[in-house]
């Protein structure tokens, strides 16, 4: 899978991760991807943020189960939830969505406002599409209504996809 060219070749490559409420999957994905990029020596070349398509949790922190799962595995947990805005398209090189429902929401925004911000559909992908073995299901399921084991399963999916994406970012930006 080929990544889109940086929109600003002089600045960092900007990646935004999107889920529904921005308290579970997308902040977990942002923390995992950021850690992988740091380990690869790419922390200064790529910026990662996250948001949600819904506004229920704006201004709040990460779900305690998501934070606990990250902490146990050595990741940072600082986070303030925010909502995805059409203006986010103005400077993001890549927008990665956790599931097909939220992908459809963001795609509608891209269809309606993308041209205004110079953002085309090639910059919108599913996060898990970067996992080498995602199989037939490219989605990261929402663990919110389940138990702690769902958060661990999601973390495993995110780690796999983040490794694949980090490899592609290294190839794109250093290759």
mmCIF file of C-alpha atoms in Angstrom:
data_model
loop_
_atom_site.group_PDB
_atom_site.id
_atom_site.type_symbol
_atom_site.label_atom_id
_atom_site.label_comp_id
_atom_site.label_asym_id
_atom_site.label_seq_id
_atom_site.Cartn_x
_atom_site.Cartn_y
_atom_site.Cartn_z
ATOM 1 C CA UNK A 1 0.000 0.000 0.000
ATOM 2 C CA UNK A 2 1.450 3.321 -1.035
ATOM 3 C CA UNK A 3 1.165 6.348 1.215
ATOM 4 C CA UNK A 4 0.229 9.729 -0.209
ATOM 5 C CA UNK A 5 2.962 12.305 -0.637
ATOM 6 C CA UNK A 6 3.400 14.829 2.176
ATOM 7 C CA UNK A 7 1.288 17.915 1.612
ATOM 8 C CA UNK A 8 4.043 20.097 3.046
ATOM 9 C CA UNK A 9 7.451 18.612 2.189
ATOM 10 C CA UNK A 10 9.148 20.965 4.680
ATOM 11 C CA UNK A 11 6.998 19.992 7.660
ATOM 12 C CA UNK A 12 6.134 16.806 9.490
ATOM 13 C CA UNK A 13 3.895 14.176 7.914
ATOM 14 C CA UNK A 14 0.573 14.571 9.738
ATOM 15 C CA UNK A 15 -1.531 11.508 10.566
ATOM 16 C CA UNK A 16 -4.935 11.701 12.227
ATOM 17 C CA UNK A 17 -6.646 8.639 13.712
ATOM 18 C CA UNK A 18 -10.450 8.672 14.014
ATOM 19 C CA UNK A 19 -13.027 6.551 15.865
ATOM 20 C CA UNK A 20 -16.476 7.286 17.304
ATOM 21 C CA UNK A 21 -15.955 8.984 20.677
ATOM 22 C CA UNK A 22 -12.171 9.518 20.804
ATOM 23 C CA UNK A 23 -11.781 7.811 24.172
ATOM 24 C CA UNK A 24 -10.832 4.219 23.258
ATOM 25 C CA UNK A 25 -9.571 3.124 19.855
ATOM 26 C CA UNK A 26 -8.249 6.297 18.251
ATOM 27 C CA UNK A 27 -6.319 7.579 21.280
ATOM 28 C CA UNK A 28 -4.924 4.072 21.827
ATOM 29 C CA UNK A 29 -3.888 3.933 18.161
ATOM 30 C CA UNK A 30 -2.287 7.374 18.364
ATOM 31 C CA UNK A 31 -0.230 6.376 21.437
ATOM 32 C CA UNK A 32 0.865 3.060 19.905
ATOM 33 C CA UNK A 33 1.764 4.632 16.550
ATOM 34 C CA UNK A 34 3.631 7.490 18.224
ATOM 35 C CA UNK A 35 5.664 5.009 20.302
ATOM 36 C CA UNK A 36 6.504 2.937 17.206
ATOM 37 C CA UNK A 37 7.561 6.054 15.314
ATOM 38 C CA UNK A 38 9.770 7.145 18.228
ATOM 39 C CA UNK A 39 11.449 3.719 18.320
ATOM 40 C CA UNK A 40 12.061 3.981 14.567
ATOM 41 C CA UNK A 41 13.674 7.415 14.971
ATOM 42 C CA UNK A 42 10.758 9.068 13.149
ATOM 43 C CA UNK A 43 9.267 11.086 16.002
ATOM 44 C CA UNK A 44 10.459 14.369 14.526
ATOM 45 C CA UNK A 45 9.162 13.539 11.039
ATOM 46 C CA UNK A 46 5.588 12.441 11.824
ATOM 47 C CA UNK A 47 2.882 14.013 13.999
ATOM 48 C CA UNK A 48 -0.032 11.883 15.157
ATOM 49 C CA UNK A 49 -3.327 13.061 16.632
ATOM 50 C CA UNK A 50 -6.752 11.558 17.174
ATOM 51 C CA UNK A 51 -10.395 12.552 17.172
ATOM 52 C CA UNK A 52 -13.917 11.128 17.162
ATOM 53 C CA UNK A 53 -16.849 11.630 14.833
ATOM 54 C CA UNK A 54 -19.161 12.142 17.826
ATOM 55 C CA UNK A 55 -19.086 14.944 20.393
ATOM 56 C CA UNK A 56 -20.138 13.077 23.571
ATOM 57 C CA UNK A 57 -16.703 12.978 25.194
ATOM 58 C CA UNK A 58 -15.114 16.229 23.951
ATOM 59 C CA UNK A 59 -12.768 17.612 26.597
ATOM 60 C CA UNK A 60 -12.696 14.390 28.614
ATOM 61 C CA UNK A 61 -9.926 11.900 29.106
ATOM 62 C CA UNK A 62 -9.323 8.434 27.765
ATOM 63 C CA UNK A 63 -11.605 5.588 28.870
ATOM 64 C CA UNK A 64 -10.032 4.195 32.086
ATOM 65 C CA UNK A 65 -9.907 0.680 30.611
ATOM 66 C CA UNK A 66 -8.109 1.926 27.512
ATOM 67 C CA UNK A 67 -5.656 3.878 29.669
ATOM 68 C CA UNK A 68 -5.067 0.885 31.937
ATOM 69 C CA UNK A 69 -4.419 -1.406 28.975
ATOM 70 C CA UNK A 70 -1.936 1.062 27.498
ATOM 71 C CA UNK A 71 -0.200 1.655 30.840
ATOM 72 C CA UNK A 72 0.245 -2.092 31.470
ATOM 73 C CA UNK A 73 1.968 -2.367 28.086
ATOM 74 C CA UNK A 74 4.239 0.642 28.617
ATOM 75 C CA UNK A 75 2.447 3.321 26.607
ATOM 76 C CA UNK A 76 1.622 6.893 27.577
ATOM 77 C CA UNK A 77 -1.999 7.697 28.429
ATOM 78 C CA UNK A 78 -2.340 11.490 28.450
ATOM 79 C CA UNK A 79 -5.272 12.486 26.256
ATOM 80 C CA UNK A 80 -8.059 15.024 25.798
ATOM 81 C CA UNK A 81 -10.911 13.919 23.554
ATOM 82 C CA UNK A 82 -11.860 16.088 20.591
ATOM 83 C CA UNK A 83 -14.255 15.870 17.693
ATOM 84 C CA UNK A 84 -13.174 15.458 14.078
ATOM 85 C CA UNK A 85 -13.775 18.711 12.201
ATOM 86 C CA UNK A 86 -13.838 19.317 8.437
ATOM 87 C CA UNK A 87 -10.969 21.793 8.928
ATOM 88 C CA UNK A 88 -8.809 18.840 10.036
ATOM 89 C CA UNK A 89 -8.571 18.000 6.341
ATOM 90 C CA UNK A 90 -6.616 21.201 5.699
ATOM 91 C CA UNK A 91 -3.274 19.927 6.945
ATOM 92 C CA UNK A 92 -3.510 16.158 7.410
ATOM 93 C CA UNK A 93 -1.523 13.944 5.087
ATOM 94 C CA UNK A 94 -3.399 10.820 6.095
ATOM 95 C CA UNK A 95 -6.658 10.212 7.998
ATOM 96 C CA UNK A 96 -7.028 6.693 9.377
ATOM 97 C CA UNK A 97 -10.403 5.468 10.595
ATOM 98 C CA UNK A 98 -11.084 2.530 12.907
ATOM 99 C CA UNK A 99 -14.247 1.065 11.347
ATOM 100 C CA UNK A 100 -16.476 1.242 8.293
ATOM 101 C CA UNK A 101 -19.285 3.230 9.956
ATOM 102 C CA UNK A 102 -16.936 6.043 10.960
ATOM 103 C CA UNK A 103 -15.138 5.728 7.624
ATOM 104 C CA UNK A 104 -18.466 6.511 5.938
ATOM 105 C CA UNK A 105 -18.934 9.573 8.179
ATOM 106 C CA UNK A 106 -15.465 10.921 7.364
ATOM 107 C CA UNK A 107 -15.852 10.029 3.688
ATOM 108 C CA UNK A 108 -19.013 12.157 3.526
ATOM 109 C CA UNK A 109 -17.013 15.062 4.984
ATOM 110 C CA UNK A 110 -14.281 14.487 2.397
ATOM 111 C CA UNK A 111 -16.874 14.318 -0.396
ATOM 112 C CA UNK A 112 -18.552 17.537 0.797
ATOM 113 C CA UNK A 113 -15.552 19.590 1.935
ATOM 114 C CA UNK A 114 -12.358 17.844 0.802
ATOM 115 C CA UNK A 115 -11.835 19.963 -2.292
ATOM 116 C CA UNK A 116 -12.098 23.124 -0.200
ATOM 117 C CA UNK A 117 -9.173 21.884 1.912
ATOM 118 C CA UNK A 118 -7.186 20.230 -0.888
ATOM 119 C CA UNK A 119 -7.837 16.788 0.605
ATOM 120 C CA UNK A 120 -8.642 13.906 -1.725
ATOM 121 C CA UNK A 121 -10.028 10.478 -0.941
ATOM 122 C CA UNK A 122 -6.633 8.772 -1.433
ATOM 123 C CA UNK A 123 -5.625 10.227 1.944
ATOM 124 C CA UNK A 124 -8.436 8.391 3.779
ATOM 125 C CA UNK A 125 -7.842 4.787 4.878
ATOM 126 C CA UNK A 126 -8.785 2.236 7.504
ATOM 127 C CA UNK A 127 -6.124 2.016 10.226
ATOM 128 C CA UNK A 128 -6.094 -1.761 10.244
ATOM 129 C CA UNK A 129 -5.421 -1.902 6.497
ATOM 130 C CA UNK A 130 -1.748 -1.507 7.429
ATOM 131 C CA UNK A 131 -1.717 -4.733 9.483
ATOM 132 C CA UNK A 132 0.061 -7.508 7.605
ATOM 133 C CA UNK A 133 -2.522 -10.118 8.640
ATOM 134 C CA UNK A 134 -5.786 -8.196 9.067
ATOM 135 C CA UNK A 135 -7.570 -10.830 7.000
ATOM 136 C CA UNK A 136 -11.062 -10.288 5.737
ATOM 137 C CA UNK A 137 -12.046 -7.834 8.491
ATOM 138 C CA UNK A 138 -10.285 -4.479 8.133
ATOM 139 C CA UNK A 139 -12.070 -2.970 11.145
ATOM 140 C CA UNK A 140 -10.912 -2.395 14.711
ATOM 141 C CA UNK A 141 -13.981 -3.256 16.836
ATOM 142 C CA UNK A 142 -15.198 -0.872 19.503
ATOM 143 C CA UNK A 143 -14.364 -2.349 22.941
ATOM 144 C CA UNK A 144 -16.415 0.242 24.862
ATOM 145 C CA UNK A 145 -19.385 -1.987 25.734
ATOM 146 C CA UNK A 146 -17.307 -5.067 26.557
ATOM 147 C CA UNK A 147 -14.808 -6.132 29.185
ATOM 148 C CA UNK A 148 -11.103 -5.571 29.678
ATOM 149 C CA UNK A 149 -10.209 -8.424 27.315
ATOM 150 C CA UNK A 150 -11.706 -6.423 24.423
ATOM 151 C CA UNK A 151 -9.240 -3.612 25.064
ATOM 152 C CA UNK A 152 -6.334 -6.058 25.015
ATOM 153 C CA UNK A 153 -7.565 -7.550 21.735
ATOM 154 C CA UNK A 154 -7.859 -4.041 20.260
ATOM 155 C CA UNK A 155 -4.352 -3.172 21.457
ATOM 156 C CA UNK A 156 -2.975 -6.238 19.660
ATOM 157 C CA UNK A 157 -4.698 -5.166 16.431
ATOM 158 C CA UNK A 158 -3.421 -1.605 16.798
ATOM 159 C CA UNK A 159 0.148 -2.732 17.457
ATOM 160 C CA UNK A 160 0.147 -4.877 14.312
ATOM 161 C CA UNK A 161 -1.257 -2.094 12.139
ATOM 162 C CA UNK A 162 1.063 0.522 13.680
ATOM 163 C CA UNK A 163 4.123 -1.604 12.851
ATOM 164 C CA UNK A 164 2.982 -1.902 9.237
ATOM 165 C CA UNK A 165 2.246 1.807 8.990
ATOM 166 C CA UNK A 166 5.545 2.750 10.622
ATOM 167 C CA UNK A 167 7.376 0.631 8.069
ATOM 168 C CA UNK A 168 5.580 2.414 5.251
ATOM 169 C CA UNK A 169 6.253 5.832 6.775
ATOM 170 C CA UNK A 170 9.958 5.015 7.106
ATOM 171 C CA UNK A 171 10.038 3.953 3.444
ATOM 172 C CA UNK A 172 8.085 7.049 2.298
ATOM 173 C CA UNK A 173 9.954 9.640 4.357
ATOM 174 C CA UNK A 174 13.458 8.176 4.579
ATOM 175 C CA UNK A 175 13.534 5.806 1.606
#
